[in-house]
XYZ file of C-alpha atoms in Angstrom:
378
model
C 80.116 62.421 8.500
C 82.131 61.069 5.540
C 85.051 62.168 3.472
C 87.539 63.987 5.754
C 90.494 63.064 7.684
C 88.126 62.973 10.719
C 88.615 63.660 14.318
C 90.263 64.835 16.541
C 90.725 67.787 14.129
C 94.398 68.401 13.408
C 94.292 69.428 9.826
C 92.067 71.557 7.631
C 88.661 73.396 7.658
C 86.573 70.269 7.116
C 88.051 68.475 10.080
C 87.406 71.454 12.307
C 83.899 71.691 11.062
C 83.220 68.128 11.714
C 84.474 68.259 15.281
C 82.955 71.571 16.080
C 79.496 70.670 14.557
C 79.543 67.049 15.596
C 80.123 67.675 19.313
C 77.422 70.197 19.435
C 74.912 67.937 17.593
C 75.698 65.216 20.361
C 75.069 67.780 23.008
C 71.634 68.392 21.269
C 70.759 64.704 21.444
C 71.736 63.441 18.117
C 73.922 60.296 17.506
C 76.985 61.289 15.271
C 79.456 58.896 13.623
C 82.607 60.240 11.954
C 84.762 58.272 9.557
C 88.436 58.977 10.225
C 91.708 58.036 8.694
C 95.391 58.567 9.830
C 94.604 59.592 13.374
C 97.259 58.603 15.817
C 94.485 58.211 18.490
C 92.440 55.077 18.083
C 89.643 55.674 20.491
C 86.180 54.655 19.424
C 84.559 57.753 20.809
C 85.575 61.342 20.982
C 83.611 64.234 22.416
C 80.594 61.956 22.485
C 80.909 61.140 18.651
C 81.393 57.625 17.475
C 84.701 57.215 15.529
C 85.227 54.682 12.810
C 88.854 54.284 11.747
C 89.468 53.084 8.299
C 92.574 53.099 6.035
C 93.448 55.066 2.810
C 95.787 54.703 0.072
C 98.627 57.145 0.598
C 98.720 58.607 -2.744
C 97.722 62.221 -3.583
C 95.052 61.291 -6.126
C 93.484 58.432 -4.428
C 93.844 59.063 -0.771
C 90.497 60.861 -0.136
C 88.444 58.732 -2.574
C 89.817 55.461 -1.313
C 88.813 56.279 2.274
C 85.572 57.566 1.383
C 84.871 54.384 -0.511
C 85.654 52.087 2.375
C 83.615 54.474 4.655
C 80.691 54.343 2.302
C 80.759 50.518 2.087
C 80.930 50.273 6.032
C 77.977 52.699 6.174
C 75.719 50.873 3.725
C 76.363 47.468 5.352
C 75.319 48.593 8.794
C 72.140 50.115 10.228
C 71.384 53.178 8.002
C 71.813 56.556 9.607
C 69.063 59.184 9.222
C 71.263 61.289 7.093
C 74.849 61.572 5.895
C 77.021 64.578 5.268
C 79.691 63.780 2.571
C 82.360 66.400 2.312
C 84.397 67.226 -0.720
C 82.911 67.106 -4.289
C 85.576 64.697 -5.306
C 83.692 62.062 -3.229
C 80.557 62.511 -5.244
C 80.794 59.121 -7.011
C 79.963 57.497 -3.656
C 76.746 59.376 -3.126
C 74.468 57.155 -5.261
C 75.701 54.103 -3.109
C 74.494 55.867 0.110
C 71.302 57.018 -1.603
C 70.705 53.524 -2.912
C 70.725 52.218 0.582
C 68.053 54.782 1.435
C 70.406 57.194 3.186
C 69.716 60.932 2.264
C 72.875 62.755 1.623
C 74.140 66.431 1.925
C 77.227 67.044 -0.155
C 79.701 69.808 1.064
C 81.051 71.058 -2.373
C 84.214 72.755 -0.796
C 85.895 75.498 -2.979
C 86.618 75.334 -6.578
C 89.233 72.564 -6.190
C 89.828 72.210 -9.945
C 91.565 75.518 -9.919
C 94.367 74.348 -7.666
C 97.725 74.038 -9.397
C 98.691 70.839 -7.500
C 96.301 68.941 -9.801
C 97.262 68.060 -13.350
C 94.981 68.074 -16.325
C 93.369 64.808 -15.415
C 92.821 65.738 -11.869
C 91.375 69.103 -12.790
C 89.030 67.364 -15.279
C 88.028 64.866 -12.697
C 87.045 67.652 -10.298
C 85.044 69.356 -12.913
C 83.130 66.115 -13.749
C 82.668 65.420 -9.901
C 81.014 68.753 -9.438
C 78.452 68.091 -11.948
C 77.815 64.518 -10.708
C 77.538 65.732 -7.272
C 75.046 68.312 -8.084
C 72.928 65.659 -10.024
C 72.878 63.028 -7.198
C 72.871 64.665 -3.780
C 69.697 65.558 -1.800
C 71.316 68.825 -0.512
C 74.402 70.897 -1.487
C 76.466 72.848 0.971
C 78.453 75.942 -0.092
C 80.593 77.657 2.643
C 80.662 81.242 1.085
C 78.401 83.412 -0.987
C 80.801 83.272 -3.912
C 80.623 79.383 -3.982
C 76.815 79.578 -3.684
C 76.737 81.963 -6.753
C 79.037 79.726 -8.730
C 76.577 76.748 -8.435
C 73.635 78.991 -9.078
C 75.293 80.274 -12.186
C 76.887 77.125 -13.421
C 74.051 74.675 -12.754
C 71.040 76.658 -11.761
C 70.702 74.841 -8.443
C 70.180 76.175 -5.018
C 72.763 75.461 -2.310
C 72.607 75.710 1.421
C 75.034 78.636 2.507
C 76.646 77.311 5.607
C 79.914 78.994 6.852
C 82.531 78.068 9.377
C 82.693 79.319 12.900
C 85.508 81.306 14.190
C 87.195 80.426 17.676
C 87.224 83.615 19.722
C 90.534 84.067 21.691
C 90.636 86.516 24.463
C 93.999 85.375 25.814
C 96.896 83.218 25.037
C 100.269 82.701 27.100
C 102.993 84.694 25.624
C 105.446 81.961 27.051
C 104.391 79.751 24.236
C 105.907 81.835 21.580
C 108.915 82.775 23.586
C 109.435 78.963 24.085
C 110.198 78.619 20.504
C 113.655 80.349 20.967
C 113.089 82.756 17.982
C 113.017 85.904 20.002
C 109.314 86.446 19.433
C 107.345 88.919 21.501
C 103.705 89.769 21.436
C 102.951 92.198 18.564
C 106.382 91.828 17.340
C 105.972 89.583 14.212
C 103.999 89.111 10.978
C 102.419 85.560 10.687
C 101.626 83.245 7.732
C 99.834 80.029 8.207
C 99.147 77.921 4.981
C 99.846 74.786 3.051
C 102.708 75.372 0.670
C 100.647 75.428 -2.561
C 100.955 78.146 -5.315
C 97.423 79.392 -4.876
C 98.229 80.216 -1.211
C 100.864 82.549 -2.445
C 103.323 81.916 0.314
C 106.180 82.485 -2.153
C 104.919 86.004 -3.022
C 104.506 86.758 0.574
C 108.120 85.752 1.502
C 109.422 87.497 -1.617
C 107.602 90.729 -0.813
C 108.595 90.665 2.796
C 112.275 90.113 1.761
C 112.332 93.061 -0.417
C 110.582 95.218 2.295
C 112.062 97.485 4.989
C 110.304 95.655 7.741
C 112.263 95.006 11.022
C 109.986 92.782 12.864
C 110.179 88.993 11.860
C 107.986 87.184 9.314
C 106.917 83.803 10.951
C 105.778 81.236 8.337
C 103.936 78.145 9.598
C 103.266 75.420 6.929
C 104.350 72.523 4.894
C 103.433 70.724 1.667
C 102.769 66.980 1.787
C 102.860 66.696 -2.050
C 104.752 69.964 -2.974
C 108.580 69.589 -2.628
C 109.471 71.803 -5.482
C 107.329 74.686 -4.376
C 108.630 74.115 -0.816
C 112.267 74.460 -2.129
C 111.401 77.784 -3.830
C 110.067 79.244 -0.628
C 113.091 78.148 1.136
C 115.349 79.696 -1.456
C 113.576 82.902 -1.274
C 113.897 83.010 2.601
C 117.576 81.861 2.509
C 120.011 84.255 4.014
C 117.440 86.594 5.562
C 117.450 86.226 9.394
C 114.155 88.117 9.635
C 112.283 85.205 8.147
C 111.389 82.220 10.324
C 110.111 78.989 8.603
C 108.557 76.835 11.310
C 107.226 74.077 9.189
C 103.936 72.398 10.293
C 102.621 73.268 13.720
C 100.087 70.755 15.116
C 100.008 71.891 18.730
C 96.695 73.794 18.704
C 97.678 75.796 21.947
C 101.033 76.958 20.336
C 99.042 77.833 17.054
C 96.465 79.896 19.000
C 99.250 81.759 20.670
C 100.973 82.456 17.434
C 97.801 83.971 15.878
C 96.939 85.874 19.239
C 100.303 87.651 19.565
C 100.984 88.285 15.797
C 101.055 91.971 14.739
C 99.352 91.059 11.527
C 98.226 87.827 9.836
C 99.054 87.600 6.250
C 96.641 85.476 4.212
C 97.606 84.531 0.667
C 94.831 82.106 -0.035
C 93.165 82.720 -3.390
C 91.119 79.640 -4.111
C 88.202 78.270 -1.877
C 85.470 79.871 0.133
C 85.282 81.004 3.794
C 88.895 79.896 4.986
C 89.275 78.683 8.576
C 92.742 80.129 9.014
C 91.499 83.599 8.095
C 88.592 83.069 10.598
C 91.008 81.955 13.221
C 93.205 85.054 12.914
C 89.948 87.326 12.928
C 88.800 85.485 16.191
C 92.157 86.150 17.807
C 91.716 89.836 17.130
C 94.687 89.951 14.725
C 94.741 92.576 11.830
C 94.821 90.997 8.452
C 96.678 91.544 5.138
C 94.847 89.277 2.590
C 95.193 88.241 -1.139
C 92.630 90.432 -2.985
C 89.840 87.944 -4.026
C 86.146 88.146 -3.441
C 86.115 85.392 -0.793
C 88.697 87.189 1.441
C 86.994 90.639 0.996
C 83.596 89.146 1.809
C 84.756 87.293 4.984
C 86.686 90.344 6.171
C 83.936 92.858 5.058
C 86.896 94.853 3.642
C 88.475 95.315 7.141
C 91.987 94.789 6.203
C 94.632 95.419 3.668
C 94.743 93.461 0.311
C 97.508 92.682 -2.170
C 97.771 90.776 -5.477
C 101.495 90.185 -5.963
C 104.858 90.386 -4.165
C 105.348 94.096 -4.986
C 102.097 94.986 -3.173
C 102.931 92.742 -0.302
C 106.287 94.611 -0.032
C 104.573 97.910 0.321
C 102.342 96.708 3.041
C 105.158 95.157 4.916
C 107.194 98.401 4.728
C 104.301 100.551 5.840
C 102.580 98.327 8.482
C 105.103 98.578 11.351
C 104.183 102.317 11.914
C 100.489 102.088 10.948
C 98.354 103.467 13.668
C 95.241 101.670 12.296
C 96.194 98.289 13.376
C 94.517 98.184 16.785
C 91.185 99.539 15.339
C 91.121 97.046 12.546
C 92.122 94.190 14.830
C 89.181 94.898 17.138
C 86.810 95.182 14.162
C 87.657 91.883 12.635
C 87.394 90.355 16.108
C 83.984 91.759 16.524
C 82.835 90.648 13.052
C 83.990 87.100 13.831
C 82.237 87.124 17.216
C 78.978 88.336 15.580
C 78.810 86.542 12.230
C 80.842 83.237 12.424
C 79.384 81.470 15.380
C 79.748 77.523 15.644
C 76.354 77.378 17.407
C 74.740 79.052 14.305
C 76.732 76.750 11.954
C 75.470 73.720 13.876
C 71.853 74.801 13.749
C 72.158 75.075 9.924
C 73.508 71.550 9.641
C 70.836 70.232 12.059
C 68.203 71.884 10.112
C 69.436 70.585 6.798
C 69.767 67.026 8.230
C 66.321 66.939 9.517
C 64.931 68.280 6.166
C 66.604 65.657 4.053
C 65.829 62.934 6.496
C 62.206 63.985 6.136
C 62.261 63.718 2.537
C 63.270 67.095 1.168
C 65.710 66.792 -1.710
C 67.026 68.845 -4.673
C 67.651 65.584 -6.553
C 64.345 65.401 -8.527
C 65.084 68.772 -10.234
C 68.791 68.584 -10.318
C 69.412 65.165 -11.589
C 69.438 66.328 -15.284
C 71.344 69.513 -14.878
C 74.301 70.474 -17.070
C 76.774 73.326 -16.896
C 75.147 76.541 -18.225
C 78.327 78.423 -18.473
C 81.677 77.202 -20.023
C 84.201 78.406 -17.448
């Protein structure tokens, strides 16, 4: 598994998928190698998976690609694995090297990264090019949401493997964890946001909407921005002077994060780019009612079981109404049941296993996809 920050999972959906799928593949008798960067833990094995630690350039545009390049060089100069999973379409230029070594490759395309505002014109153009390059070179293509699968079918006329993420199911979490923060938090007594501080995650609109609302219970915001100081300052300015708004920064203690999800009255999800979002799934698995940005990905994941907003004004109306809303317990139970039934890591693992076995056996979309071009100019 190549192209992520690796394991132990402490950041992002890719890393969680690598850990959850990888450990289950090991339990099923497979040998799994994960390339990792930046981990404070340097062990060579984790949950049965072999861990290879390699460096990366600490620069936004080059961090992922530089680490994937080193990982690819390492992989092609050792005994070839039966199959490789490469995560992130940005890493597609390295796929031909793996295939040239006789290693079949499944490329996880991620969401529509070129829509993210953190990338300038060159970055957006690169991601657009990398999508097409990846489609033309990989043996298998993974989409994590129906909307992403439809995008690749429409844009390129190629099939993808629809493989979602799993949702961790939480049936309990110690309330002492949130009380220990010293913020006066109680179970069911706060709204929660967990997101990287990027414009397409709409943390600013959520904070502005909450501030304008008549809500009395706190808004707890978990997140930071490795490359977004200006946007972070705008969020802080919007929250300044309102004692109801609690900016926690990044929280990397998984037990504490679980407790924050579990005991929240609502989880407010502003993500508008990407596919099936792990933060949303975590809230659903914790049995927390959801207020989500109104896009196809979020509606499909929730099956419309929630409240939706498109700007700060709509967020304000939800915050003002939610504290007395009697539908919250029923919706919370419904999203948890949906998570339990439709987003199972065992099913996700079976899909990865099946794809690996197929491409290792010679199946490939490459013969038909290698000459594709975009069919729609979006």
